[in-house]
XYZ file of C-alpha atoms in Angstrom:
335
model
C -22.687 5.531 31.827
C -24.729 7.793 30.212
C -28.353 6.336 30.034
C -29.398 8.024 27.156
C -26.724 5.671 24.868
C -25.989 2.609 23.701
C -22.503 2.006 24.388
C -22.218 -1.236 25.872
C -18.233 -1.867 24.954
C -15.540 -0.370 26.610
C -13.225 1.554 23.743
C -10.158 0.575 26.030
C -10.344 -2.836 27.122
C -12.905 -3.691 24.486
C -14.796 -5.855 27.515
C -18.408 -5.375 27.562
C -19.597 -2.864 30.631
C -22.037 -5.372 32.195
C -22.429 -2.693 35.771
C -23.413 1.050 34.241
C -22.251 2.231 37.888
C -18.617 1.343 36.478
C -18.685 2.677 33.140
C -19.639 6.246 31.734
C -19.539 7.888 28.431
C -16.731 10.679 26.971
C -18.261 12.976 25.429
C -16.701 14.780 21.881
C -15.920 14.537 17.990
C -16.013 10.827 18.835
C -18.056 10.016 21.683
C -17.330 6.629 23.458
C -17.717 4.805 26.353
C -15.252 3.671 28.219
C -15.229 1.409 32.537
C -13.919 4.000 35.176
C -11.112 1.963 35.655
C -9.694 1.725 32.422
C -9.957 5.809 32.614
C -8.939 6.242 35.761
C -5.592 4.593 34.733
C -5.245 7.748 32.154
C -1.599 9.293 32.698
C -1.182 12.602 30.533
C 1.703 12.161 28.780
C 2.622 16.211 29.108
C 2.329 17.269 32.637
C 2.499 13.453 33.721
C -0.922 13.739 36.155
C -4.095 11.716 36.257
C -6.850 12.249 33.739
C -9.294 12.095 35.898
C -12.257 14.352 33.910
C -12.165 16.749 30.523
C -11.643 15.821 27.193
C -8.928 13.604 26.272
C -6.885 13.861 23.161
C -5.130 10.358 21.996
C -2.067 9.979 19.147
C 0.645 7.544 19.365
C -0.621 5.215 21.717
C -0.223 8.398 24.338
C -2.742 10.378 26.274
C -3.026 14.366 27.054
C -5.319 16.745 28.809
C -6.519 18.445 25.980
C -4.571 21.764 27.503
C -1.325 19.950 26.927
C -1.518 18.329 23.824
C 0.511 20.761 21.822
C 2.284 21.084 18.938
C 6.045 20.130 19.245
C 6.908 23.097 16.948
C 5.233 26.196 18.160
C 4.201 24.582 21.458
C 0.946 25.888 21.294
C -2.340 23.520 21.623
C -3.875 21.552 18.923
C -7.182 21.961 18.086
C -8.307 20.175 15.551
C -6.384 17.911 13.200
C -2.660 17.076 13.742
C 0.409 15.190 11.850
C 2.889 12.973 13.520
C 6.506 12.489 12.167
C 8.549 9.927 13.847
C 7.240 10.230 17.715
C 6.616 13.898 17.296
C 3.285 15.754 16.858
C 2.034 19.055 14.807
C -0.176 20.902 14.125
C -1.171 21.171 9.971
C 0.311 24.379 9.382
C 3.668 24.183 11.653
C 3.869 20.475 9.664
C 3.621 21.550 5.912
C 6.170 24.208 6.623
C 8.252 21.772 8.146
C 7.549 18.734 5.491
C 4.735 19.995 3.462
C 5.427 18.453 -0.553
C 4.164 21.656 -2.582
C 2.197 20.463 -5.832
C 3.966 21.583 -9.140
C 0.601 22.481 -10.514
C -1.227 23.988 -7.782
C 1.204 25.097 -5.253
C -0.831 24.072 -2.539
C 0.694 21.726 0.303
C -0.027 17.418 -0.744
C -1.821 15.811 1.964
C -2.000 11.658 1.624
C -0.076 10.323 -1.313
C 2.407 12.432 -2.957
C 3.133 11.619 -6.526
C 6.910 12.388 -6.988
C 8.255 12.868 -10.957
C 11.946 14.151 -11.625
C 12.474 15.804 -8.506
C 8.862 17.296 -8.307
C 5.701 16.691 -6.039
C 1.912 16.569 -7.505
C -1.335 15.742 -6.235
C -2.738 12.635 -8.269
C -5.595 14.737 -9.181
C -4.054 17.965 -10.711
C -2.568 15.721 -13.333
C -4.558 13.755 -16.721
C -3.762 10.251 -18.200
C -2.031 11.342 -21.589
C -4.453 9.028 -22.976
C -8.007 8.899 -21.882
C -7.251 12.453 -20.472
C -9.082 11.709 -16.929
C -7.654 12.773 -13.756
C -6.196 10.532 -11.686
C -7.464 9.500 -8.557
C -5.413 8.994 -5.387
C -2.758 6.282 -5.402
C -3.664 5.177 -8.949
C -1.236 2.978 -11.119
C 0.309 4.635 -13.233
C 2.882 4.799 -15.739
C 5.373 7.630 -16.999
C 6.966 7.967 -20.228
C 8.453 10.526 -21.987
C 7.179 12.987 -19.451
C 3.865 12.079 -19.720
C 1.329 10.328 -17.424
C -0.540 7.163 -17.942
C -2.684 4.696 -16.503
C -2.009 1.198 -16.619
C -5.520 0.466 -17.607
C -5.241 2.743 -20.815
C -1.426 1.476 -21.352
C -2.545 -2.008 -21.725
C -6.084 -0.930 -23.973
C -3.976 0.879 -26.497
C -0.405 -0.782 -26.679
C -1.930 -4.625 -25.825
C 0.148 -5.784 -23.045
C 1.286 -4.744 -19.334
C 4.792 -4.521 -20.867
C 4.200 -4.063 -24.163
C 8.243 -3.478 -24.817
C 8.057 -6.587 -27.061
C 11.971 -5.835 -27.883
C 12.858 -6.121 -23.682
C 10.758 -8.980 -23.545
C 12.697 -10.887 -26.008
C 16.118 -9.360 -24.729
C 15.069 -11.047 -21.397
C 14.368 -14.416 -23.043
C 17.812 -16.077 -23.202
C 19.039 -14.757 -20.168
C 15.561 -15.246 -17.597
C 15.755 -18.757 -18.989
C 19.095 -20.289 -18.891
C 18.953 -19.003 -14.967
C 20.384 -21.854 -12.716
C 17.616 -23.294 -9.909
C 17.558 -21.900 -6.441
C 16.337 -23.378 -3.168
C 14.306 -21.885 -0.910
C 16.713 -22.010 1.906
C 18.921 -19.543 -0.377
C 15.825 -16.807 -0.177
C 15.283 -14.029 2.234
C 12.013 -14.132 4.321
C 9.966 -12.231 2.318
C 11.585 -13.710 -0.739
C 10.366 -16.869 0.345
C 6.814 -16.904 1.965
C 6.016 -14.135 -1.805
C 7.082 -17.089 -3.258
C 5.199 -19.588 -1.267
C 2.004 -17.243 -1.399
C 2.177 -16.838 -5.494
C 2.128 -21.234 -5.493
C -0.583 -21.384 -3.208
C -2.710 -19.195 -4.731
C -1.450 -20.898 -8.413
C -2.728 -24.403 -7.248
C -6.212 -23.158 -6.439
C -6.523 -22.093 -10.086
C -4.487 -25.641 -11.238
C -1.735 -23.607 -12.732
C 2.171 -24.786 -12.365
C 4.238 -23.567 -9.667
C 6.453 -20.582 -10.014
C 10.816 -20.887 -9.928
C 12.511 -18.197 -8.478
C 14.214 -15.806 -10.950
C 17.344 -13.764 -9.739
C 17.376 -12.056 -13.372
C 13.832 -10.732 -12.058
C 14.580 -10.141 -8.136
C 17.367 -7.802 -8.952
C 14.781 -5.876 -11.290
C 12.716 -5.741 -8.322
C 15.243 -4.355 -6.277
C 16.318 -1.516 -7.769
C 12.539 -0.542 -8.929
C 11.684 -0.763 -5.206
C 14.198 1.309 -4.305
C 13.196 3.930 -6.541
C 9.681 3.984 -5.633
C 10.673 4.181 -2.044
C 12.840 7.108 -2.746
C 10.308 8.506 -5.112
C 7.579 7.704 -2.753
C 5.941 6.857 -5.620
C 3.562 4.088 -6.743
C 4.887 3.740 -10.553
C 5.322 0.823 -13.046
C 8.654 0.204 -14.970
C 7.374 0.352 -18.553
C 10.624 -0.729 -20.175
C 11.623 -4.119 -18.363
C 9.813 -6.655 -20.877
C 8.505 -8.367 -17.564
C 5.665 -8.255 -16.222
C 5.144 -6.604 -13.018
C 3.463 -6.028 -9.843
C 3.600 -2.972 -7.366
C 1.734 -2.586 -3.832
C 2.264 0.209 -1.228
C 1.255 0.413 2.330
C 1.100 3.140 5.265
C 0.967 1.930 8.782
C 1.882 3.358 11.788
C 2.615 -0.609 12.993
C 5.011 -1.253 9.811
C 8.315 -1.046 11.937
C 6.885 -4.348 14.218
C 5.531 -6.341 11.564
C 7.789 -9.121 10.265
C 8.370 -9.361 6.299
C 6.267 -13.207 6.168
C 3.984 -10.191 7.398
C 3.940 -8.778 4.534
C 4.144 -10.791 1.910
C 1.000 -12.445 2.938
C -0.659 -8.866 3.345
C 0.851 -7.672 -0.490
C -0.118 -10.876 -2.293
C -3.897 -11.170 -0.705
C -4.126 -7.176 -1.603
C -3.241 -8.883 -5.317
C -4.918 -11.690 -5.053
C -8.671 -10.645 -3.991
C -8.843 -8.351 -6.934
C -10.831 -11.755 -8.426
C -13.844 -10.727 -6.727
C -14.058 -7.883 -9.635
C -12.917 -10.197 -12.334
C -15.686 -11.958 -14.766
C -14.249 -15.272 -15.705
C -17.571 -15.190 -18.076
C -15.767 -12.909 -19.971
C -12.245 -13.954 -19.558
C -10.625 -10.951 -21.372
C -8.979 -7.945 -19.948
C -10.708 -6.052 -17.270
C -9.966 -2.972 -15.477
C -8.332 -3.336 -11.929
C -7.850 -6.902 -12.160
C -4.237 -6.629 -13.515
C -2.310 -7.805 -10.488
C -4.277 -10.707 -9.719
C -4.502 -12.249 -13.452
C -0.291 -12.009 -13.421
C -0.187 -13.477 -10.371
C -1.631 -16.748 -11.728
C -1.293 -15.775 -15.627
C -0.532 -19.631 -17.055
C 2.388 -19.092 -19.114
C 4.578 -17.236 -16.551
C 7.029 -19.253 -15.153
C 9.542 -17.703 -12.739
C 9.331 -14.767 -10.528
C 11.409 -12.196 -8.399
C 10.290 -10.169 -5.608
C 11.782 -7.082 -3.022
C 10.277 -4.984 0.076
C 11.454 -2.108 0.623
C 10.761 0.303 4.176
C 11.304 3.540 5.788
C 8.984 4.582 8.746
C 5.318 3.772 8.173
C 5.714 3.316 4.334
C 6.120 -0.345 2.936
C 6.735 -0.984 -0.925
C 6.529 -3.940 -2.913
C 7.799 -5.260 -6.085
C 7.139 -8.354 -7.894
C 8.810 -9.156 -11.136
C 7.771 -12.160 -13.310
C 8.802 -13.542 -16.480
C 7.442 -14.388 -19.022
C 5.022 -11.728 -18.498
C 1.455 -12.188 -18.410
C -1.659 -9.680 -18.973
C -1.344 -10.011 -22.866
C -4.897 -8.928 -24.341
C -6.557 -11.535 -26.736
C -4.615 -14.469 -24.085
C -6.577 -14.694 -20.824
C -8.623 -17.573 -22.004
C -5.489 -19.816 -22.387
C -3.818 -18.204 -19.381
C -6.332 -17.286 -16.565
C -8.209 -20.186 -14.799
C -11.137 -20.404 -12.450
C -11.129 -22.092 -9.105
C-alpha cells in the first residue's frame, strides 16, 4: 500500500488490510485502496483478461481496462462521465441523442429528473410556481392546473387545504364511507405491509388505526400509473382526498421486494417530523406527507407501486383528507 495514505479498508471486500505487503492503493478521480487479491481477481469484462495494473473503470457491477470501456454506441472509449440504459453503457453525448428529454424552455438535453407536462419535457428549474413565482428546484412537489405550475406548499397557503376541492371531497363522502371492510389477507404485499406501516407509525402518536379503502386504492392506481408514464412526481389536485406521492431511482429496484418498499416510502414520509415544530402545531413547509400520514380525523386509506427499470412510484390515497390549515392542533399528535 501506498505509505503516504491512510487507507486501511479494502474498497472490495470492505476487510481491513492488517499486512501493507498485501494491499496497495489505485490511484485516480477516486483513489482507493484495495488487498492484491481482491484485485488480482479483476476480469475485464471487454477483452475478458486479467487486470493486473492501470486504471480500472467500474459500472454495473463489471470491470474494464480503461482502453476497453467504451461506449456501446460509437464504440469508442469513455472518458469521463457515462449513462447506462438497461445493461448497456454511453457515453453523454451518444446517450442524449439516443434518449436525451429536450427541455421545452431551454432546448438543452434534461439530466436527473425530467418533469413531463402534456407530452412535453422541462427541467424543474426553467419553470416558476404560478404563485410565489420561484423556480422550482429538482424533484419538487408540485401541482398543475390549468396549465400552470404550483407548489404544494403555496397550494395549501393560499387555497387552505392539500385538496382544497371541497366539492370532490364531499362527492367522496357517501361513497368512501359506506365501503364494505376488507381483510388483510385480501391485500397485495405492498398493499398490506403500507398499511401495516401507516398503523404503526399511528400508534406512536395514539391516533386510531387506518381501514383499507378500495374507493381510494383504485385512485391510487390510476394516479400511479400516470406518474410512471409521465415520469413525473405530480399531485392529483381534483380527487377531494388527500394524498401522498414518493419516487425512487435505484439501480437495485428490480431485486427489492414490494414489503421493500413500502417500508422505504412510508419512513421517507414519516421522518419528515424531524422538521416539524409540534410547538407550533400549524402548517409547516415540507412536513405535508408526514402530518397526513397520522392526520387524526382520516380514517381509511388506499395505496399502489408502480415500476419500470430503476424508477419506483408511490401513491397513497386517504380519506377523509387531512392537512387542513387552522386543524393540526386537533389532528396532529406528538409521541
Amino acid at each position: 500500500m501506498d505509505s503516504s495514505t491512510d487507507y486501511e479498508i479494502c474498497a472490495e471486500c470492505e476487510k481491513e488490510i492488517t499486512d501493507q505487503k498485501k494491499g496497495f492503493h489505485i490511484r485516480g478521480k477516486n483513489p482507493r485502496a484495495i488487498h492484491k487479491a481482491c484485485f488480482d481477481g479483476f476480469v475485464c469484462a471487454g477483452c475478458n483478461e486479467n487486470i493486473q495494473k492501470g486504471s480500472v473503470s467500474k459500472a454495473q457491477n463489471k470491470r474494464w481496462h480503461q482502453e476497453c470501456f467504451t461506449c456501446d454506441k460509437c464504440l469508442k472509449p469513455i472518458d469521463g462521465s457515462f449513462l447506462t440504459k438497461g445493461d448497456q453503457k454511453f457515453d453523454k453525448k451518444c446517450y442524449n441523442n439516443e434518449f436525451g428529454v429536450q427541455c421545452k424552455v431551454c432546448d438543452d438535453f434534461i439530466m436527473g429528473h425530467i418533469l413531463k407536462y402534456n407530452g412535453e419535457g422541462y427541467h424543474y428549474g426553467c419553470l416558476k410556481c404560478d404563485y410565489c413565482k420561484k423556480r422550482f428546484h429538482d424533484g419538487a412537489h408540485l401541482s398543475v392546473k390549468g396549465g400552470n405550475f404550483i407548489h404544494n406548499d403555496c397550494k395549501v397557503q393560499k387555497k387552505g387545504a392539500t385538496k382544497g376541492d371541497y366539492e370532490a371531497v364531499r362527492a367522496n363522502k357517501a361513497r368512501i364511507e359506506n365501503e364494505g371492510q376488507y381483510e388483510d389477507d385480501n391485500l397485495a404485499e405492498f398493499e398490506r405491509e403500507c398499511l401495516k406501516e401507516h398503523n404503526k407509525k399511528r400508534a406512536d402518536h395514539h391516533v386510531n388505526s387506518l381501514m383499507w379503502s378500495e374507493e381510494c386504492a383504485q385512485h391510487a392506481r390510476s394516479w400511479v400509473k400516470k406518474l410512471l408514464q409521465q415520469d413525473a412526481l405530480i399531485h392529483d389536485t381534483q380527487s377531494g382526498m388527500g394524498e401522498n406521492c414518493g419516487y425512487f431511482n435505484s439501480s437495485s429496484a428490480p431485486s427489492k421486494s414490494d414489503t421493500t418498499w413500502a417500508v422505504n416510502v412510508c419512513n421517507m414520509w414519516y421522518n419528515e417530523i424531524e422538521k416539524y415544530d409540534f410547538g407550533v402545531n400549524e402548517y409547516q413547509q415540507r412536513t405535508g406527507h408526514f402530518t397526513q400520514m397520522i392526520w387524526k380525523s382520516t380514517e381509511k386509506m388506499g395505496c399502489a407501486i408502480a415500476k419500470r427499470g430503476t424508477r419506483v412510484y408511490v401513491v397513497a390515497n386517504y380519506y377523509p383528507p387531512g392537512n387542513w390549515v387552522g386543524k393540526y392542533r386537533d389532528n396532529v399528535n406528538d409521541v
